[in-house]
Coordinates of C-alpha atoms in Angstrom, one line a residue:
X1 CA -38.2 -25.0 56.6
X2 CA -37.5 -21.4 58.4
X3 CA -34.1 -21.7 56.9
X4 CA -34.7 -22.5 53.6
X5 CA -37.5 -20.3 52.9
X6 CA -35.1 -17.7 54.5
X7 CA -32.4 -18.9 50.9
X8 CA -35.2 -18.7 49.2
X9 CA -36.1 -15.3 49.8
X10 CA -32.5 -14.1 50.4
X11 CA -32.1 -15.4 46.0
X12 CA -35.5 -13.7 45.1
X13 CA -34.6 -10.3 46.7
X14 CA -31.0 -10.5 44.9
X15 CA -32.9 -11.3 41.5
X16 CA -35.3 -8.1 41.8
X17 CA -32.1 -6.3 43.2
X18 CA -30.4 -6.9 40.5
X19 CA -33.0 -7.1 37.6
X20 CA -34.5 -4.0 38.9
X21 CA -30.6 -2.3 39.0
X22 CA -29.9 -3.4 35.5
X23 CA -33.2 -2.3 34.5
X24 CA -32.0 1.3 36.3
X25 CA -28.6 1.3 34.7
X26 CA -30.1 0.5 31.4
X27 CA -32.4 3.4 31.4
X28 CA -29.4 5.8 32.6
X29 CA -27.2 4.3 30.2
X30 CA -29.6 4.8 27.7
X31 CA -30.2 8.5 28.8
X32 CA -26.6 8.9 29.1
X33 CA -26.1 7.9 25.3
X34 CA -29.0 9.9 24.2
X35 CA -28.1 13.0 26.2
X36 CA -24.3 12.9 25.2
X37 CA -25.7 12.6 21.5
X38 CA -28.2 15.7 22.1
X39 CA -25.1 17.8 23.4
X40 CA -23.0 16.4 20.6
X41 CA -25.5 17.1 18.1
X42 CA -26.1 20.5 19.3
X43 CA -22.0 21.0 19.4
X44 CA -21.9 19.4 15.9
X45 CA -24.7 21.9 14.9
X46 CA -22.7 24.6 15.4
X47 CA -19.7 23.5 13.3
X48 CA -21.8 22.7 10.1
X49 CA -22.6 19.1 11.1
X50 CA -25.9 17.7 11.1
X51 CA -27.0 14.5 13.0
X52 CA -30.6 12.9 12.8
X53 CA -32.6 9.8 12.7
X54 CA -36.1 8.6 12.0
X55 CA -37.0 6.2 15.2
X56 CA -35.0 5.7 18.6
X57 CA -35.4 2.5 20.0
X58 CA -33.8 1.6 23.5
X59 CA -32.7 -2.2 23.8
X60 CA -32.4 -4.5 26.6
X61 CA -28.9 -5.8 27.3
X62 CA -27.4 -6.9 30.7
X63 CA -24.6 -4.2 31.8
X64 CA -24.6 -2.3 28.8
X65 CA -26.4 0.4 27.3
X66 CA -28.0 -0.3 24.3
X67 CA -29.9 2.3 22.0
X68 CA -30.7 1.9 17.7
X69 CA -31.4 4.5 16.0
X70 CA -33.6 4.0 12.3
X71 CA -32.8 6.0 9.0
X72 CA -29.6 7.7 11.0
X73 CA -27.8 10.3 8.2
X74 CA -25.2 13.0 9.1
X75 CA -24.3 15.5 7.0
X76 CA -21.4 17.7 7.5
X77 CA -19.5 20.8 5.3
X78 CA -16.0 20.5 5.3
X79 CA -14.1 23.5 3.7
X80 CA -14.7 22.9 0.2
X81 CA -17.0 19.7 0.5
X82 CA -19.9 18.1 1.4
X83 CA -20.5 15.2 3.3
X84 CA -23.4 12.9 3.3
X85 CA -23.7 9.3 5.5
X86 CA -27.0 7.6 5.8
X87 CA -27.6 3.9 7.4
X88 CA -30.6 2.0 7.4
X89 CA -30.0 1.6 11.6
X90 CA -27.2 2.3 13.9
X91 CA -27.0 0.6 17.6
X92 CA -24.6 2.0 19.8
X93 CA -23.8 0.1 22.6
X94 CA -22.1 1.4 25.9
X95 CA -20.4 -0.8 28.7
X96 CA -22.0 0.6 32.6
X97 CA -18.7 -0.5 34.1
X98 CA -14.7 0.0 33.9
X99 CA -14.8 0.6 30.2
X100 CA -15.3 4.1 27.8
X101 CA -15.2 2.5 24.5
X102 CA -18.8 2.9 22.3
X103 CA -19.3 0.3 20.1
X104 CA -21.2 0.9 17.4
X105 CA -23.8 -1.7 14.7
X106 CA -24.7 0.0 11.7
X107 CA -27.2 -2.0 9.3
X108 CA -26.8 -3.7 6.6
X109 CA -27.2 -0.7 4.1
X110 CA -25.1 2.5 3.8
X111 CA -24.1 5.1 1.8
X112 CA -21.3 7.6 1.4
X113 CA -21.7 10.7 -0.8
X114 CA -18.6 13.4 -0.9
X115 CA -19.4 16.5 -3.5
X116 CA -17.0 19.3 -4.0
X117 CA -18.5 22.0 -5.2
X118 CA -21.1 21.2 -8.1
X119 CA -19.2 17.6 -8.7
X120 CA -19.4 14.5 -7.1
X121 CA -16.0 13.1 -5.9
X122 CA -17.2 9.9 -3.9
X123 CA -20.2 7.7 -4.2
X124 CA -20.7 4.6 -3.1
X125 CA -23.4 1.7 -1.5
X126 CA -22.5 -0.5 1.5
X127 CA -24.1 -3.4 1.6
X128 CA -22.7 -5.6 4.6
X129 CA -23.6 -7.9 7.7
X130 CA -22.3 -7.6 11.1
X131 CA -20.6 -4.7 10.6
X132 CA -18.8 -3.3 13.9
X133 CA -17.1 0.0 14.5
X134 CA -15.6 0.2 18.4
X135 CA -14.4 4.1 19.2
X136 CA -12.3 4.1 21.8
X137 CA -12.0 7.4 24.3
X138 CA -10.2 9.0 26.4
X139 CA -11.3 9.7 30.2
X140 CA -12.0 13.4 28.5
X141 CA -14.2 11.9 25.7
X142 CA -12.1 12.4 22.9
X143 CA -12.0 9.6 20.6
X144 CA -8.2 8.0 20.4
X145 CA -8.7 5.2 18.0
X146 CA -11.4 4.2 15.6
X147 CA -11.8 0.0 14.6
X148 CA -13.8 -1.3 11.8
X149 CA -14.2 -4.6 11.0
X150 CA -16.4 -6.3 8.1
X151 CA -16.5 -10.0 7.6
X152 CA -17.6 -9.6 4.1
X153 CA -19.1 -6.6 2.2
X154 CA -20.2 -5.4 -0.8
X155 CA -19.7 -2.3 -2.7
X156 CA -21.6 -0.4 -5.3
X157 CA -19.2 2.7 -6.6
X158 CA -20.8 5.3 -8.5
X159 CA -18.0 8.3 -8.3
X160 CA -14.8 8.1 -7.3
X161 CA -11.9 11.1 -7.2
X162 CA -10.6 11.7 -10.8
X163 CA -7.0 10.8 -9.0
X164 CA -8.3 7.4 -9.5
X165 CA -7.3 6.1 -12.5
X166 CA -10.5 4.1 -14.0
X167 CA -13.3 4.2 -16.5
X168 CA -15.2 1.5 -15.4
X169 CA -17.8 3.3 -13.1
X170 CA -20.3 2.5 -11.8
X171 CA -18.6 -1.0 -10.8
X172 CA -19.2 -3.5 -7.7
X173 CA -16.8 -4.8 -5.5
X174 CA -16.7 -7.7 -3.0
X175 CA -14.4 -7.7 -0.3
X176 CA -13.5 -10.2 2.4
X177 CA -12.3 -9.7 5.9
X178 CA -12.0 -6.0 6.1
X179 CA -10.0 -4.6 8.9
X180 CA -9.3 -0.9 9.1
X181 CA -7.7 1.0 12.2
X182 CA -8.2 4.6 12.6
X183 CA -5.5 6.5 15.0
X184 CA -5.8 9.8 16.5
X185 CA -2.6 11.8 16.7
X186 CA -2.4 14.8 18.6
X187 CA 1.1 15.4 18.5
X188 CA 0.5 16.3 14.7
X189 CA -2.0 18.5 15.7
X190 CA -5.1 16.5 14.5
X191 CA -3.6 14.1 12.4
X192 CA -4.8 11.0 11.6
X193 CA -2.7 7.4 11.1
X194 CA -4.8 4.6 9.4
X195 CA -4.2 0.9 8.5
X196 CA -6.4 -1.4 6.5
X197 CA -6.3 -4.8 5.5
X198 CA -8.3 -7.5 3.3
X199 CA -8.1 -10.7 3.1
X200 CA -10.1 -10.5 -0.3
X201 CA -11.0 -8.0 -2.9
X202 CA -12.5 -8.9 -5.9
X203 CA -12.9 -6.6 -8.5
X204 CA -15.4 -5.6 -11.3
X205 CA -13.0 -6.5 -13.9
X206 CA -10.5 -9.8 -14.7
X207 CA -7.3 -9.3 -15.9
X208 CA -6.3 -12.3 -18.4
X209 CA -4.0 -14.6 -17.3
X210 CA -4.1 -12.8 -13.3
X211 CA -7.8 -13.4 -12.1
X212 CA -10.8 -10.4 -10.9
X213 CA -8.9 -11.5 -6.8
X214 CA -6.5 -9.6 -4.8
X215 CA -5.3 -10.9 -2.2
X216 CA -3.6 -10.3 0.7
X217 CA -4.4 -6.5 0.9
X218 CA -2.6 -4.0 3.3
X219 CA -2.2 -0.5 3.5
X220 CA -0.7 2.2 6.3
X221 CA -0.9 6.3 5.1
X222 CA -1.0 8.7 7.7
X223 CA -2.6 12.2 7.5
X224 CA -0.4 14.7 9.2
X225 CA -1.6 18.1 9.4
X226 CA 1.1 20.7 8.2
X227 CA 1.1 24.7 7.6
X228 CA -0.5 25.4 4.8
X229 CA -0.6 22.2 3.2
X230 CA -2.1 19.1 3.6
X231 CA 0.3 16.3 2.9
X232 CA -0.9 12.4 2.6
X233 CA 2.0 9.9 3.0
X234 CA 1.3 6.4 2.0
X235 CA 3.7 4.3 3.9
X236 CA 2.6 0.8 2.8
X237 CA 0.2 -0.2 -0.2
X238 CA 0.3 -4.0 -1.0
X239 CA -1.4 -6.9 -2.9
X240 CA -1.4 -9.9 -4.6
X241 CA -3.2 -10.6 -7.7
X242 CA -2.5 -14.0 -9.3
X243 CA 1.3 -14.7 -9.4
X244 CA 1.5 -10.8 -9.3
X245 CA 2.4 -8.9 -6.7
X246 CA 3.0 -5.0 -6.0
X247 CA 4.0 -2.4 -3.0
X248 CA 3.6 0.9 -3.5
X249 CA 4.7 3.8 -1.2
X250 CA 5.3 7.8 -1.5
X251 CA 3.4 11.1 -0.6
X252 CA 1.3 13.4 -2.3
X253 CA 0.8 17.2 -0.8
X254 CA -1.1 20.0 -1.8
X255 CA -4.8 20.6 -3.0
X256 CA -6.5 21.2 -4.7
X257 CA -3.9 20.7 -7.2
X258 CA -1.8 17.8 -5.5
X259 CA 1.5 16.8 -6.7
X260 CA 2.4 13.0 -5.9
X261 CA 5.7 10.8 -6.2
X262 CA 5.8 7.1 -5.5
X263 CA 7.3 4.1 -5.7
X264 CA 5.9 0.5 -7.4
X265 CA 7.8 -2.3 -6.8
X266 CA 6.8 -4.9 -9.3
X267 CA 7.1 -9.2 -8.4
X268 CA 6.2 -11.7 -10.7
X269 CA 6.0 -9.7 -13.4
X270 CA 7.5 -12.3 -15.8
X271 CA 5.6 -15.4 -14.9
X272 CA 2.5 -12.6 -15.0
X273 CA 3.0 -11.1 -18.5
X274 CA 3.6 -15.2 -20.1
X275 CA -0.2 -16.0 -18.4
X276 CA -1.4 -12.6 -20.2
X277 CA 0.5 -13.8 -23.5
X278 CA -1.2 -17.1 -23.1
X279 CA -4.5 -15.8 -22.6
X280 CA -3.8 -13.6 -25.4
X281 CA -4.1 -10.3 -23.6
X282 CA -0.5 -9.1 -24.8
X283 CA 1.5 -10.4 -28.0
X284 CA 3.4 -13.7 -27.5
X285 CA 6.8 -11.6 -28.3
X286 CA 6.4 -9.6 -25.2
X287 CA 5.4 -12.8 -23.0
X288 CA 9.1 -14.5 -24.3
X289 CA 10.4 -11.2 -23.9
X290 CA 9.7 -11.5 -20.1
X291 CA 10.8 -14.6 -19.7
X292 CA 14.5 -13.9 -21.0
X293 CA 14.0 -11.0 -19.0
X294 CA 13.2 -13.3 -15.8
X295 CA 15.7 -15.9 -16.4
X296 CA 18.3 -13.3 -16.7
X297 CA 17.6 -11.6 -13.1
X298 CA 17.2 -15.0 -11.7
X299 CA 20.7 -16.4 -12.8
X300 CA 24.3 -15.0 -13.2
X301 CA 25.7 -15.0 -16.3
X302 CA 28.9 -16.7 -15.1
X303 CA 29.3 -20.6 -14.5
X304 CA 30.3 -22.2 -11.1
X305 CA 32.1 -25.5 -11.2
X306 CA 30.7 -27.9 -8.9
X307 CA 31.9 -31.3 -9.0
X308 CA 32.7 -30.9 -12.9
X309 CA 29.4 -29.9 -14.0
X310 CA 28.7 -26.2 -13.9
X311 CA 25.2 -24.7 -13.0
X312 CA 23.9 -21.3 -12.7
X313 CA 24.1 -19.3 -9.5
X314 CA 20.2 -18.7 -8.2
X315 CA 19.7 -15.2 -7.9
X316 CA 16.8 -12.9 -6.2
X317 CA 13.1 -13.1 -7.7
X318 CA 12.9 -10.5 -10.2
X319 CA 11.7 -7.1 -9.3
X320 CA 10.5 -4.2 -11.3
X321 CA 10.4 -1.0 -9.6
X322 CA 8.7 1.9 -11.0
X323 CA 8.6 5.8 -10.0
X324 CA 5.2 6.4 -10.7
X325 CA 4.4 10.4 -10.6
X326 CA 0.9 12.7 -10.2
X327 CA 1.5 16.0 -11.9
X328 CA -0.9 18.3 -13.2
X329 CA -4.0 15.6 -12.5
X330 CA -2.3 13.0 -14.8
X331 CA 0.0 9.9 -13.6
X332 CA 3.6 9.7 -15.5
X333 CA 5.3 6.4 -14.9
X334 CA 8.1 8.3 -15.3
X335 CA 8.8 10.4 -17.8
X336 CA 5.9 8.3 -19.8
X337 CA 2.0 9.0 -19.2
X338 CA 0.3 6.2 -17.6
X339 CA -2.5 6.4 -20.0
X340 CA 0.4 5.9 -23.0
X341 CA 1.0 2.8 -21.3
X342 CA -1.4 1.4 -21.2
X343 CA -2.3 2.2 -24.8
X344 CA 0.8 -0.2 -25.5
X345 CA -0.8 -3.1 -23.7
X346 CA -4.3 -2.1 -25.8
X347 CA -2.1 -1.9 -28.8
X348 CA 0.1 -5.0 -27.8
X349 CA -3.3 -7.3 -27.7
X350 CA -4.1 -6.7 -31.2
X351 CA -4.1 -9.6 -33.7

């Protein structure tokens, strides 16, 4: 009995040992979060940034620090704009041991407000379930990489930069599987690298003939930081809507009048444009006038004997490729205005 009532004792003194530790490392972890984010607000404070919440609310969680903060907004003035993000709640959570990532929980509800001057450029309404954003740092505490992840979210826009070209605002998206990867780049002095993907996006509108559904999203630009001006590279933009497909890449420099020139390569254009014909969103003449066009880039004009018979050599899926161009505030697909395009296609679906 002496000996196991000696175990027994020996496992209750290693439970309060260690309950009572992580109940110790909890609280310091918790101090440690809220102190770093009194210093940081204080340091924030004195560059135009401004950090607060309604309620904090320390959580219980084995080896990690947990704390939630309720109504969390910052606010922040960055040259010419303004910057507004609000959250219904935002845990942050922070490993004790071997580890100097945060991780961070926001609620279900956020908002995003960017104003430039007396005009709105950005508005927009998060609405989204386990949401998490892990920053990881550096063993000096600066913040190397940023990850997001959304399994599915919804989006109220209200304002979007006039760059955009659409005139459907205020609009709602829904988008699936959202991945987006935020790199910190000292070597270009502050510059930032970021990569996004989607497994889903569905849109406010449906194109005849293609569906309201891209798919397959993905998109790399980086953010380098030059003398004098601020140049935005988009290495990678593609997507798939219906039988459709496009990639688009370039770079656009300078503000606030930025000057942009890209590329748009075009797939299934023809097998796109006989759906829209069919659905009556262009003229039949111009959905048989892809088709030609289709059959043409997918076979050579030129016979090859084989066995007697002769057949068409396969060719490549047709592309079209498109130098799209931002002048001015206005997009040129080349030397014709984007908006004079797509005055044919309004024209085209006329009876």
């Amino acid at each position: 009995m002496t000996g196991r009532s000696s175990r027994i004792g020996l496992i209750v003194a290693l439970v309060i040992l260690v309950g009572g530790g992580g109940v110790l490392a909890r609280q310091a972890g918790n101090r440690a979060i809220l102190g770093g984010l009194e210093a940081s607000r204080h340091d924030l404070a004195q560059h135009g940034w401004s950090v607060s919440w309604r309620v904090v609310r320390p959580r219980w969680a084995l080896f990690v620090a947990t704390v939630e903060f309720v109504d969390f907004r910052v606010s922040a003035t960055v040259g010419d704009f303004r910057v507004f993000y609000g959250a219904d709640a935002l845990a942050v959570r922070r490993p004790h041991f071997f580890s100097h990532d945060v991780m961070m929980f926001p609620g279900k509800r956020q908002a995003l407000v960017v104003n430039r001057r007396e005009e709105t450029v950005l508005a927009l309404r998060l609405v989204s379930e386990r949401t998490r954003l892990v920053a990881q740092l550096s063993s000096e505490g600066v913040v190397r990489s940023l990850a997001l992840t959304m399994p599915q979210v919804t989006t109220d826009l209200a304002a979007l930069p006039a760059l955009v070209p659409t005139r459907s605002l205020p609009a709602m998206l829904v988008a699936e599987g959202v991945r987006v990867r935020l790199h910190n780049r000292p070597q270009d002095r502050g510059g930032l690298a970021v990569d996004i993907g989607l497994e889903a996006l569905r849109l406010p509108v449906s194109w005849p003939g293609l569906g309201d559904t891209l798919r397959g999203v993905e998109a790399a630009f980086s953010l380098p930081v030059t003398t004098g001006r601020e140049t935005f590279l988009l290495h990678l933009a593609q997507g798939k809507l219906g039988v459709a497909s496009a990639a688009l890449s370039g770079r656009m420099t300078g503000w606030p009048v930025p000057t942009g020139d890209f590329d748009l390569v075009l797939r299934g254009v023809d097998v796109a444009t006989q759906n829209m014909a069919a659905s009556g969103a262009v003229s039949p003449e111009v959905g048989e006038a892809a088709a030609v066009l289709g059959r043409i880039a997918r076979h050579d004009a030129s016979p090859v004997p084989n066995g007697g018979d002769t057949k068409a050599k396969s060719g490549k899926e047709p592309l079209v490729d498109l130098p799209l161009r931002l002048r001015e505030g206005r997009w040129w697909v080349g030397t014709l205005p984007l908006s004079a395009v797509s005055g044919l296609i309004a024209r085209s679906r006329q009876p």
